[in-house]
Amino acid sequence: MRFTPDDAPWWTRAVVYQVYPRSFQDSNGDGVGDLRGILDRLDHLAELGVDVLWLSPVYRSPQDDNGYDISDYQDIDPVFGTLADLDALVADLHARGMRLVMDLVVNHTSDEHPWFVESRSSTDNPKRDWYWWRPPRAGMTAGDPGAEPTNWASFFSGPAWELEASSGEYYLHLFSRKQPDLNWENPDVRRAVHTMMRWWLDRGVDGFRMDVINLISKDTSLPDGPVTSGPYGDGSGAYTCGPRIHELLAEMHREVFADRPDRLLAVGEMPGVTIDDARLFTDPARAELDMVFQFEHVGLDHGPGGKFDVRPLRLTDLKASFGRWQVGLADVGWNSLYWDNHDQPRIVSRFGDDTAYLRESATMLATVLHLHRGTPYVYQGEELGMTNAHFTRFDQYRDIESLRYVDQARAQGHVTDGELLAGLAAMSRDNARTPVQWDSSPHAGFTTGEPWLPVNANHQSINAQAERADPHSVFHHYRRLIALRHDNPVVALGDFTMLLVDDESVYAFTRGLDGVELLVLGNFAAEDRAVTLADWGQGARGELVLGNYADAPDGEIVLRPWESRVYRRVRTAVT
């Protein structure tokens, strides 16, 4: 089913803004952002023009993984506020014409969730089967090296199984050992999750972004995975888009969403998802999800050693990736468009130039992304041109993934501390988690206390107050980009055609709908680049509707360093 302007869901024209509450705004001086802080900053989101606020987890949690380890799905962690604060946020957003999407983490819970506390209490507890418990490998003794039920590695380093000494059995945790995986084979688990989701929707929440939702179906035979490096195997073949995943998501849709109005949004974060699977997940006729989050483009600068083994981006690789997804979901399905989020470093430091051409590269990258087909996501601070943290010491980092990687790499002894620091500086999740830079005051206006993570030192020049005052800023460019999507159906629904496929500096493509055509150009280089397009010569380009330089000279197109342009023309039908 291909959407048209007459039947397209509202979210095809929408822009989503992600708030990582711990780092957005602190209202009480404890150094941690909270719900009241978000309420205090809603004018910023309204001025930007976004349609949806995606809220990273604020549920009760021991905070082992900054809230992605949930101990109570139906309460707010006191560090973030109260249920009354959440209700006030929903009401204020709705009054402004915006929606709230909650982060839903149901592949796993915290090990402090009452479900798991019961599950681990005894082997015959009714909730034992709510999680993945297994005895040691046949012929081996619990606790011996290699006795884990499978050889799978955890995403956070080490084995994916933790021994419970009292029972002699292991439980599965694809992430931290304090994040045991729920067993979605058990119908009681599914019913409990569905009931919880309906409870939030009844409370006024407008949908969910579902964390690693394509990992909930596991191959129940639990086969070992191939070993490519290190002591553990890659078990992803047994749990990435597992055997029952479509069945489970279709059931969730029937039980939670089917009888609700179409204002709701169901987004699936799906590491390792293929285009063919994404078509199935997001085909409206199948009633599973509205859109997927996929990771192909944010793995292009990963070396053979993984995400902290950084290699330069090749623009042709980026074009090939984006191009495949644009073509693959052209006639059915929908994709999320993003550069930054709480798990990714800052894009202006990653693929741009965060020194000499910060404004130009930040705005060019935004233009190229937002003009693709899909729903764009803005991560807090991205609209200000916020950069990586530029930390230089291990003790500046807080992220569990980063710290466990350092411990494992040191134990294996194949990476120097200098190389480790370089990898963290480029790719650590903490790069996205430094507090939002609201002004040039101490702690950037984020808190009156001591921030949980240091504020970036460049907040004196990069901050919301300065950005709003400058009409040519990154912030105002984002406002214009968002308005362009709202005002022009071609941005949301137009056909996509990649141009200059082999060019390693210029990203170029067209969008077309009902005779309206856009030409989008972005220079990924710090030098001028001439662009020749036979069908878009001088006099055939129409009007320049958006650019990130003050002017766009006539004649041959010569893109200046990190320049972007969007031209619009209207084709008259020949009768």
Coordinates of C-alpha atoms in Angstrom, one line a residue:
M1 CA 0.0 0.0 0.0
R2 CA 1.5 3.3 -1.1
F3 CA 0.3 6.4 0.8
T4 CA -1.2 9.3 -1.0
P5 CA -1.9 12.9 0.3
D6 CA -5.5 11.8 0.8
D7 CA -4.9 8.7 2.9
A8 CA -1.4 9.3 4.4
P9 CA -1.3 8.9 8.2
W10 CA -0.4 12.0 10.2
W11 CA 3.0 10.7 11.1
T12 CA 4.2 10.9 7.5
R13 CA 4.2 14.7 7.8
A14 CA 5.4 14.7 11.4
V15 CA 8.8 15.4 13.0
V16 CA 9.7 13.6 16.2
Y17 CA 11.9 15.1 19.0
Q18 CA 13.6 12.8 21.4
V19 CA 14.1 13.8 25.0
Y20 CA 16.7 11.9 27.1
P21 CA 15.2 13.2 30.4
R22 CA 18.4 12.7 32.5
S23 CA 20.1 15.3 30.4
F24 CA 17.4 17.7 29.1
Q25 CA 16.6 20.0 32.0
D26 CA 16.9 19.8 35.8
S27 CA 14.2 21.6 37.7
N28 CA 15.2 20.9 41.3
G29 CA 19.0 21.3 41.4
D30 CA 19.9 17.7 42.0
G31 CA 22.0 17.5 38.7
V32 CA 19.6 15.1 36.9
G33 CA 17.0 16.2 34.4
D34 CA 13.3 15.5 35.2
L35 CA 9.8 15.8 34.0
R36 CA 9.2 19.3 35.5
G37 CA 12.3 20.4 33.6
I38 CA 10.8 19.2 30.3
L39 CA 7.6 21.1 31.1
D40 CA 9.7 24.2 31.6
R41 CA 11.2 23.9 28.1
L42 CA 8.2 23.0 26.0
D43 CA 8.3 26.5 24.5
H44 CA 11.6 25.5 22.8
L45 CA 9.9 22.5 21.2
A46 CA 6.9 24.6 20.1
E47 CA 9.2 27.2 18.5
L48 CA 11.1 24.5 16.7
G49 CA 7.8 23.1 15.3
V50 CA 8.1 19.4 16.1
D51 CA 4.9 17.3 16.3
V52 CA 5.9 14.5 18.7
L53 CA 8.0 14.2 21.9
W54 CA 9.6 10.8 22.3
L55 CA 10.5 10.4 25.9
S56 CA 13.3 8.0 26.9
P57 CA 12.4 5.8 29.9
V58 CA 11.2 7.6 33.1
Y59 CA 9.8 4.5 34.8
R60 CA 11.1 3.2 38.2
S61 CA 14.6 1.8 37.7
P62 CA 17.8 1.1 39.6
Q63 CA 19.4 3.1 36.7
D64 CA 22.0 0.4 35.8
D65 CA 21.5 1.4 32.2
N66 CA 20.0 4.9 32.8
G67 CA 16.4 3.7 32.9
Y68 CA 16.5 1.0 30.3
D69 CA 16.4 -1.4 33.2
I70 CA 12.8 -1.1 34.5
S71 CA 11.7 -2.3 37.9
D72 CA 8.1 -0.9 37.6
Y73 CA 6.4 -0.2 34.3
Q74 CA 3.5 1.7 35.9
D75 CA 5.3 4.3 38.0
I76 CA 7.7 7.1 37.6
D77 CA 11.2 7.0 39.1
P78 CA 11.5 9.6 41.8
V79 CA 14.6 11.0 40.2
F80 CA 12.4 12.1 37.3
G81 CA 9.2 13.1 39.3
T82 CA 5.8 11.6 39.7
L83 CA 2.9 10.2 37.7
A84 CA 1.2 13.6 38.3
D85 CA 4.2 15.2 36.5
L86 CA 3.8 12.8 33.6
D87 CA 0.1 13.6 33.4
A88 CA 0.8 17.3 33.3
L89 CA 3.3 16.7 30.5
V90 CA 0.7 14.8 28.5
A91 CA -1.9 17.6 29.0
D92 CA 0.5 20.4 28.2
L93 CA 1.7 18.7 25.0
H94 CA -1.8 18.0 23.9
A95 CA -2.8 21.6 24.5
R96 CA 0.0 22.6 22.2
G97 CA -1.1 20.2 19.5
M98 CA 1.8 17.8 20.1
R99 CA 1.8 14.1 21.1
L100 CA 3.8 12.0 23.6
V101 CA 5.4 8.7 22.7
M102 CA 6.8 6.7 25.6
D103 CA 9.9 4.5 25.3
L104 CA 8.8 0.9 25.8
V105 CA 11.4 -1.6 27.0
V106 CA 9.9 -5.1 27.1
N107 CA 12.7 -7.4 25.7
H108 CA 14.0 -7.3 29.3
T109 CA 13.2 -5.9 32.7
S110 CA 15.4 -5.0 35.6
D111 CA 16.5 -7.8 37.9
E112 CA 14.8 -5.8 40.6
H113 CA 11.4 -6.0 38.9
P114 CA 9.0 -8.0 41.1
W115 CA 8.5 -10.4 38.2
F116 CA 12.1 -11.4 38.2
V117 CA 12.4 -11.3 42.0
E118 CA 9.7 -14.0 42.0
S119 CA 11.2 -15.8 39.1
R120 CA 14.6 -16.3 40.7
S121 CA 13.1 -17.2 44.1
S122 CA 12.8 -20.9 43.3
T123 CA 12.7 -23.2 40.3
D124 CA 9.0 -24.0 40.8
N125 CA 7.8 -20.4 41.2
P126 CA 4.9 -19.7 38.8
K127 CA 7.0 -16.9 37.3
R128 CA 10.0 -19.0 36.7
D129 CA 9.1 -19.4 33.1
W130 CA 8.7 -15.6 32.6
Y131 CA 12.4 -15.4 31.9
W132 CA 15.0 -17.7 30.2
W133 CA 16.4 -20.0 32.8
R134 CA 18.6 -22.9 31.7
P135 CA 20.9 -25.5 33.4
P136 CA 24.6 -25.5 32.5
R137 CA 25.8 -27.1 29.3
A138 CA 25.4 -30.9 29.3
G139 CA 28.3 -32.6 30.9
M140 CA 29.6 -29.4 32.6
T141 CA 29.3 -28.0 36.1
A142 CA 27.6 -24.7 36.8
G143 CA 30.2 -21.9 37.1
D144 CA 32.9 -23.7 35.1
P145 CA 34.3 -21.7 32.1
G146 CA 32.2 -22.4 29.1
A147 CA 29.4 -24.0 31.1
E148 CA 26.9 -21.3 30.0
P149 CA 23.8 -22.8 28.1
T150 CA 25.0 -21.1 24.9
N151 CA 28.2 -19.3 23.9
W152 CA 26.3 -16.0 23.1
A153 CA 28.0 -12.7 23.9
S154 CA 26.2 -9.9 25.6
F155 CA 25.8 -6.5 23.8
F156 CA 27.5 -5.0 26.9
S157 CA 30.5 -7.4 26.8
G158 CA 31.0 -10.7 28.4
P159 CA 28.6 -13.7 28.3
A160 CA 24.9 -13.3 27.8
W161 CA 24.2 -15.7 30.7
E162 CA 24.5 -15.1 34.5
L163 CA 24.7 -17.9 37.0
E164 CA 22.2 -17.9 39.9
A165 CA 24.2 -19.8 42.5
S166 CA 21.3 -20.8 44.7
S167 CA 19.6 -22.8 41.9
G168 CA 22.6 -23.7 39.8
E169 CA 20.9 -22.3 36.7
Y170 CA 21.7 -19.5 34.4
Y171 CA 19.4 -16.7 33.2
L172 CA 19.7 -14.9 29.8
H173 CA 20.5 -11.2 29.5
L174 CA 21.4 -9.9 26.1
F175 CA 22.4 -6.6 27.7
S176 CA 23.5 -6.0 31.3
R177 CA 23.3 -8.9 33.8
K178 CA 20.8 -6.6 35.6
Q179 CA 18.6 -6.7 32.5
P180 CA 17.2 -10.3 32.3
D181 CA 15.3 -11.1 29.1
L182 CA 11.6 -11.8 29.3
N183 CA 10.3 -15.1 27.8
W184 CA 7.8 -14.0 25.2
E185 CA 7.0 -17.7 24.6
N186 CA 4.9 -17.5 27.8
P187 CA 1.4 -16.1 27.1
D188 CA 1.2 -14.7 30.7
V189 CA 4.2 -12.5 29.9
R190 CA 2.5 -11.2 26.8
R191 CA -0.8 -10.5 28.6
A192 CA 1.0 -8.6 31.3
V193 CA 2.8 -6.4 28.8
H194 CA -0.4 -5.8 26.8
T195 CA -2.2 -4.8 29.9
M196 CA 0.5 -2.4 30.9
M197 CA 0.5 -0.8 27.4
R198 CA -3.2 -0.3 27.5
W199 CA -2.9 1.4 30.9
W200 CA -0.5 4.0 29.5
L201 CA -2.7 4.6 26.4
D202 CA -5.7 5.1 28.7
R203 CA -3.7 7.6 30.5
G204 CA -3.3 9.7 27.4
V205 CA 0.0 8.6 25.9
D206 CA 0.0 8.6 22.1
G207 CA 2.1 5.5 21.3
F208 CA 5.4 3.8 21.9
R209 CA 8.9 3.6 20.6
M210 CA 9.7 0.0 21.3
D211 CA 13.3 -0.7 22.4
V212 CA 15.0 -3.6 20.5
I213 CA 11.6 -5.1 19.9
N214 CA 12.8 -7.4 17.2
L215 CA 14.8 -9.4 19.8
I216 CA 11.8 -10.7 21.8
S217 CA 11.4 -13.9 19.8
K218 CA 14.2 -16.4 20.4
D219 CA 14.9 -19.7 18.7
T220 CA 13.8 -22.0 21.6
S221 CA 16.5 -24.5 20.7
L222 CA 19.1 -21.9 21.8
P223 CA 21.8 -22.8 19.4
D224 CA 25.4 -21.7 19.8
G225 CA 26.5 -18.8 17.5
P226 CA 29.6 -18.5 15.3
V227 CA 32.8 -17.3 17.0
T228 CA 34.6 -14.7 15.0
S229 CA 36.8 -13.1 17.7
G230 CA 37.1 -13.3 21.5
P231 CA 35.7 -16.1 23.7
Y232 CA 32.0 -15.7 22.9
G233 CA 29.8 -16.4 19.9
D234 CA 27.4 -14.2 17.9
G235 CA 23.9 -15.5 18.9
S236 CA 22.0 -12.9 16.8
G237 CA 20.9 -15.5 14.3
A238 CA 18.8 -17.0 17.1
Y239 CA 17.1 -13.9 18.3
T240 CA 17.2 -11.1 15.7
C241 CA 13.8 -11.1 14.0
G242 CA 13.3 -14.6 15.5
P243 CA 10.8 -17.3 14.4
R244 CA 7.7 -15.8 16.0
I245 CA 8.4 -12.1 15.8
H246 CA 5.7 -11.2 13.2
E247 CA 3.1 -13.3 15.1
L248 CA 4.0 -11.6 18.4
L249 CA 3.8 -8.0 17.0
A250 CA 0.5 -8.8 15.2
E251 CA -0.9 -10.1 18.5
M252 CA 0.3 -6.9 20.2
H253 CA -1.4 -4.8 17.6
R254 CA -4.7 -6.6 18.0
E255 CA -4.6 -6.5 21.8
V256 CA -3.3 -3.0 22.3
F257 CA -3.8 -0.8 19.2
A258 CA -6.5 -2.2 17.0
D259 CA -9.5 -0.5 18.7
R260 CA -7.8 2.8 19.2
P261 CA -8.0 5.9 17.0
D262 CA -5.2 6.5 14.4
R263 CA -3.6 9.2 16.5
L264 CA -1.4 6.4 18.0
L265 CA 2.1 5.6 16.9
A266 CA 4.0 2.3 17.1
V267 CA 7.7 2.5 16.3
G268 CA 10.0 -0.5 16.4
E269 CA 13.7 -0.2 17.1
M270 CA 15.2 -3.1 15.3
P271 CA 18.9 -3.8 15.2
G272 CA 19.9 -6.0 12.3
V273 CA 16.5 -5.7 10.5
T274 CA 16.6 -6.3 6.8
I275 CA 14.6 -4.3 4.2
D276 CA 12.5 -7.3 3.4
D277 CA 11.6 -7.8 7.1
A278 CA 10.9 -4.0 7.5
R279 CA 8.4 -4.1 4.6
L280 CA 6.5 -6.8 6.4
F281 CA 6.7 -5.1 9.8
T282 CA 5.4 -1.8 8.5
D283 CA 2.9 -2.9 5.8
P284 CA -0.4 -1.4 6.9
A285 CA -2.3 -4.4 5.7
R286 CA -0.4 -6.6 8.1
A287 CA -1.1 -4.4 11.2
E288 CA 2.2 -4.8 13.1
L289 CA 4.1 -1.5 13.3
D290 CA 4.0 1.9 11.8
M291 CA 7.7 2.4 11.2
V292 CA 11.1 0.9 12.0
F293 CA 14.3 2.2 13.4
Q294 CA 17.2 0.4 11.6
F295 CA 20.9 0.8 12.1
E296 CA 22.6 0.1 8.8
H297 CA 23.7 3.7 8.1
V298 CA 25.1 4.2 11.6
G299 CA 27.3 1.2 11.3
L300 CA 29.1 2.4 8.2
D301 CA 32.1 3.9 10.1
H302 CA 32.5 0.8 12.3
G303 CA 35.8 -1.2 11.6
P304 CA 36.3 -4.9 12.0
G305 CA 36.8 -4.4 15.7
G306 CA 33.3 -3.0 16.2
K307 CA 31.8 0.4 16.9
F308 CA 34.8 1.7 18.8
D309 CA 37.1 0.7 16.0
V310 CA 36.4 3.8 13.9
R311 CA 37.0 4.2 10.2
P312 CA 36.2 7.2 7.9
L313 CA 32.8 7.3 6.3
R314 CA 32.7 6.7 2.5
L315 CA 29.9 8.8 1.1
T316 CA 29.2 6.2 -1.6
D317 CA 28.5 3.7 1.2
L318 CA 26.0 6.1 2.8
K319 CA 24.3 6.7 -0.5
A320 CA 24.1 2.9 -1.1
S321 CA 22.5 2.3 2.3
F322 CA 20.0 5.1 2.2
G323 CA 19.2 4.4 -1.4
R324 CA 18.4 0.8 -0.7
W325 CA 16.0 1.7 2.1
Q326 CA 14.3 4.4 0.0
V327 CA 13.8 2.0 -2.9
G328 CA 12.9 -1.0 -0.7
L329 CA 10.2 0.8 1.2
A330 CA 8.9 2.9 -1.7
D331 CA 5.7 1.0 -2.4
V332 CA 5.0 -0.3 1.1
G333 CA 6.2 0.4 4.6
W334 CA 7.9 3.3 6.3
N335 CA 11.2 4.2 7.8
S336 CA 12.5 6.4 10.6
L337 CA 15.2 9.0 9.6
Y338 CA 17.8 9.8 12.2
W339 CA 21.4 10.8 12.7
D340 CA 21.5 11.2 16.5
N341 CA 19.9 9.5 19.5
H342 CA 20.9 8.5 23.0
D343 CA 22.9 5.6 21.6
Q344 CA 24.8 7.4 18.9
P345 CA 27.5 10.1 19.0
R346 CA 26.8 13.6 17.7
I347 CA 26.5 13.6 13.9
V348 CA 28.3 17.0 13.4
S349 CA 31.4 15.5 15.1
R350 CA 30.9 12.1 13.4
F351 CA 30.2 12.9 9.7
G352 CA 30.6 16.7 9.7
D353 CA 33.2 19.3 10.8
D354 CA 32.6 20.4 14.4
T355 CA 35.3 23.1 14.3
A356 CA 35.8 25.3 11.2
Y357 CA 32.4 24.5 9.6
L358 CA 30.1 23.5 12.5
R359 CA 27.1 25.5 11.4
E360 CA 27.5 24.6 7.7
S361 CA 28.0 20.9 8.2
A362 CA 25.3 20.6 10.9
T363 CA 22.7 22.2 8.6
M364 CA 23.8 20.3 5.5
L365 CA 23.5 17.0 7.3
A366 CA 20.1 17.9 8.6
T367 CA 18.9 18.9 5.1
V368 CA 20.1 15.7 3.5
L369 CA 18.4 13.6 6.2
H370 CA 15.1 15.3 6.5
L371 CA 14.4 15.4 2.7
H372 CA 14.5 11.6 2.4
R373 CA 11.2 9.7 2.5
G374 CA 10.4 8.7 6.1
T375 CA 9.7 10.3 9.5
P376 CA 12.6 12.5 10.7
Y377 CA 13.8 12.3 14.4
V378 CA 15.6 15.2 16.1
Y379 CA 17.6 14.3 19.1
Q380 CA 17.9 16.9 21.9
G381 CA 20.6 19.4 21.1
E382 CA 21.0 18.3 17.5
E383 CA 19.1 21.4 16.5
L384 CA 21.7 23.5 18.3
G385 CA 24.7 21.9 16.7
M386 CA 25.8 20.2 19.9
T387 CA 29.0 18.2 19.4
N388 CA 30.7 15.2 20.9
A389 CA 31.9 15.6 24.5
H390 CA 35.6 15.6 23.7
F391 CA 36.4 13.8 27.0
T392 CA 40.0 12.9 27.5
R393 CA 40.0 10.7 30.6
F394 CA 38.3 7.4 31.4
D395 CA 36.9 8.8 34.6
Q396 CA 34.8 11.3 32.7
Y397 CA 32.6 8.5 31.2
R398 CA 29.5 7.0 32.8
D399 CA 28.0 4.8 30.1
I400 CA 27.9 1.1 31.0
E401 CA 28.6 -0.1 27.5
S402 CA 31.7 2.1 27.2
L403 CA 33.1 1.2 30.6
R404 CA 32.6 -2.6 30.1
Y405 CA 34.2 -2.4 26.7
V406 CA 37.2 -0.8 28.3
D407 CA 37.4 -3.5 30.9
Q408 CA 37.1 -6.3 28.3
A409 CA 39.6 -4.7 25.9
R410 CA 42.2 -4.2 28.7
A411 CA 41.7 -7.8 29.8
Q412 CA 42.3 -9.1 26.3
G413 CA 45.3 -6.7 25.9
H414 CA 45.1 -6.0 22.2
V415 CA 44.2 -2.3 22.4
T416 CA 46.3 0.5 24.1
D417 CA 44.7 3.0 26.4
G418 CA 45.3 5.7 23.9
E419 CA 43.4 3.7 21.3
L420 CA 40.6 3.1 23.8
L421 CA 40.3 6.8 24.6
A422 CA 40.2 7.6 20.9
G423 CA 37.4 5.1 20.3
L424 CA 35.3 6.4 23.2
A425 CA 35.8 10.0 22.2
A426 CA 34.4 9.2 18.8
M427 CA 31.7 6.7 19.6
S428 CA 30.7 6.5 23.3
R429 CA 27.0 6.9 24.0
D430 CA 28.0 9.6 26.6
N431 CA 28.7 11.9 23.6
A432 CA 24.9 12.2 23.2
R433 CA 24.2 12.4 26.9
T434 CA 26.0 15.5 28.0
P435 CA 23.4 18.1 29.3
V436 CA 21.5 20.2 26.8
Q437 CA 23.2 23.6 26.4
W438 CA 20.6 26.2 27.1
D439 CA 22.8 29.2 27.7
S440 CA 26.4 30.3 28.4
S441 CA 26.0 30.3 32.2
P442 CA 27.7 27.7 34.5
H443 CA 26.4 24.3 33.7
A444 CA 24.7 25.7 30.5
G445 CA 21.4 26.5 32.3
F446 CA 20.8 22.8 32.7
T447 CA 21.0 22.7 36.5
T448 CA 21.8 24.9 39.5
G449 CA 23.6 21.8 41.1
E450 CA 26.4 19.6 39.9
P451 CA 25.4 17.8 36.6
W452 CA 25.4 14.0 36.6
L453 CA 27.6 14.2 33.5
P454 CA 29.9 17.1 32.7
V455 CA 28.5 19.9 30.5
N456 CA 30.4 20.3 27.2
A457 CA 33.0 23.1 27.6
N458 CA 31.8 24.6 24.3
H459 CA 28.4 25.6 25.7
Q460 CA 29.6 29.2 26.0
S461 CA 29.4 29.5 22.3
I462 CA 26.9 26.7 21.4
N463 CA 23.7 27.1 23.2
A464 CA 20.0 27.6 22.6
Q465 CA 20.0 31.3 23.7
A466 CA 22.6 32.2 21.1
E467 CA 21.0 30.0 18.5
R468 CA 17.6 31.6 18.8
A469 CA 19.1 35.1 18.5
D470 CA 20.9 34.3 15.2
P471 CA 18.5 34.0 12.2
H472 CA 21.1 32.0 10.3
S473 CA 21.7 29.5 13.1
V474 CA 21.4 25.7 13.1
F475 CA 18.2 26.1 15.2
H476 CA 16.5 28.3 12.7
H477 CA 17.6 26.1 9.8
Y478 CA 15.9 23.1 11.6
R479 CA 12.8 25.3 12.0
R480 CA 12.7 25.9 8.2
L481 CA 13.3 22.2 7.4
I482 CA 10.4 21.2 9.6
A483 CA 8.1 23.8 8.1
L484 CA 9.1 22.6 4.6
R485 CA 7.9 19.1 5.5
H486 CA 4.7 20.4 7.0
D487 CA 3.9 22.6 4.0
N488 CA 4.9 20.5 1.0
P489 CA 3.4 17.0 0.5
V490 CA 6.3 16.1 -1.8
V491 CA 8.7 16.0 1.2
A492 CA 6.6 13.4 3.0
L493 CA 5.3 11.3 0.1
G494 CA 7.3 12.1 -3.0
D495 CA 9.2 9.6 -5.2
F496 CA 12.9 9.3 -4.5
T497 CA 15.7 9.2 -7.1
M498 CA 19.4 9.1 -6.2
L499 CA 21.7 11.2 -8.4
L500 CA 25.5 11.2 -8.7
V501 CA 25.7 7.7 -7.2
D502 CA 29.5 7.5 -7.5
D503 CA 30.4 11.0 -6.3
E504 CA 32.4 10.8 -3.0
S505 CA 31.7 14.4 -2.0
V506 CA 28.3 15.5 -3.2
Y507 CA 25.0 13.9 -2.1
A508 CA 22.2 14.6 -4.6
F509 CA 18.7 13.3 -5.1
T510 CA 15.3 14.3 -6.3
R511 CA 11.8 14.0 -4.8
G512 CA 8.7 14.2 -7.0
L513 CA 4.9 14.2 -6.4
D514 CA 2.1 15.4 -8.6
G515 CA 4.3 17.5 -10.8
V516 CA 6.2 19.1 -8.0
E517 CA 9.9 18.2 -7.9
L518 CA 12.7 18.9 -5.4
L519 CA 16.4 18.8 -6.0
V520 CA 18.4 18.2 -2.9
L521 CA 22.2 18.8 -2.8
G522 CA 24.7 18.4 0.0
N523 CA 28.5 18.9 -0.1
F524 CA 30.2 16.5 2.3
A525 CA 33.6 18.2 1.7
A526 CA 35.5 21.2 3.1
E527 CA 36.3 22.4 -0.5
D528 CA 34.2 23.8 -3.3
R529 CA 32.5 21.2 -5.5
A530 CA 31.0 21.8 -9.0
V531 CA 27.8 20.0 -9.7
T532 CA 26.6 19.2 -13.3
L533 CA 23.1 17.8 -13.7
A534 CA 21.8 17.7 -17.2
D535 CA 18.1 18.0 -16.3
W536 CA 18.7 20.7 -13.7
G537 CA 20.7 23.3 -15.6
Q538 CA 20.4 27.0 -15.1
G539 CA 16.9 28.1 -15.9
A540 CA 15.4 24.7 -15.2
R541 CA 15.9 24.6 -11.4
G542 CA 12.9 26.6 -10.3
E543 CA 13.3 28.4 -7.0
L544 CA 15.7 27.9 -4.2
V545 CA 13.5 27.1 -1.2
L546 CA 16.2 26.3 1.3
G547 CA 20.0 26.8 1.6
N548 CA 22.5 27.0 4.4
Y549 CA 24.5 29.9 2.9
A550 CA 23.2 33.5 2.7
D551 CA 23.1 33.4 -1.1
A552 CA 23.1 30.9 -4.0
P553 CA 24.8 32.4 -7.0
D554 CA 23.3 31.9 -10.4
G555 CA 25.0 30.0 -13.2
E556 CA 26.9 26.7 -12.7
I557 CA 26.2 25.1 -9.4
V558 CA 29.3 25.3 -7.3
L559 CA 28.7 24.1 -3.7
R560 CA 30.8 25.7 -1.1
P561 CA 32.2 23.8 1.9
W562 CA 29.4 21.8 3.5
E563 CA 26.8 23.7 1.6
S564 CA 23.3 22.4 1.0
R565 CA 20.6 23.6 -1.3
V566 CA 17.0 22.6 -2.1
Y567 CA 15.5 23.7 -5.4
R568 CA 11.8 23.4 -6.2
R569 CA 10.1 23.4 -9.6
V570 CA 6.7 22.5 -11.0
R571 CA 6.2 20.5 -14.1
T572 CA 3.2 21.4 -16.2
A573 CA 1.4 18.3 -17.6
V574 CA 1.4 18.1 -21.4
T575 CA -2.0 17.5 -22.9

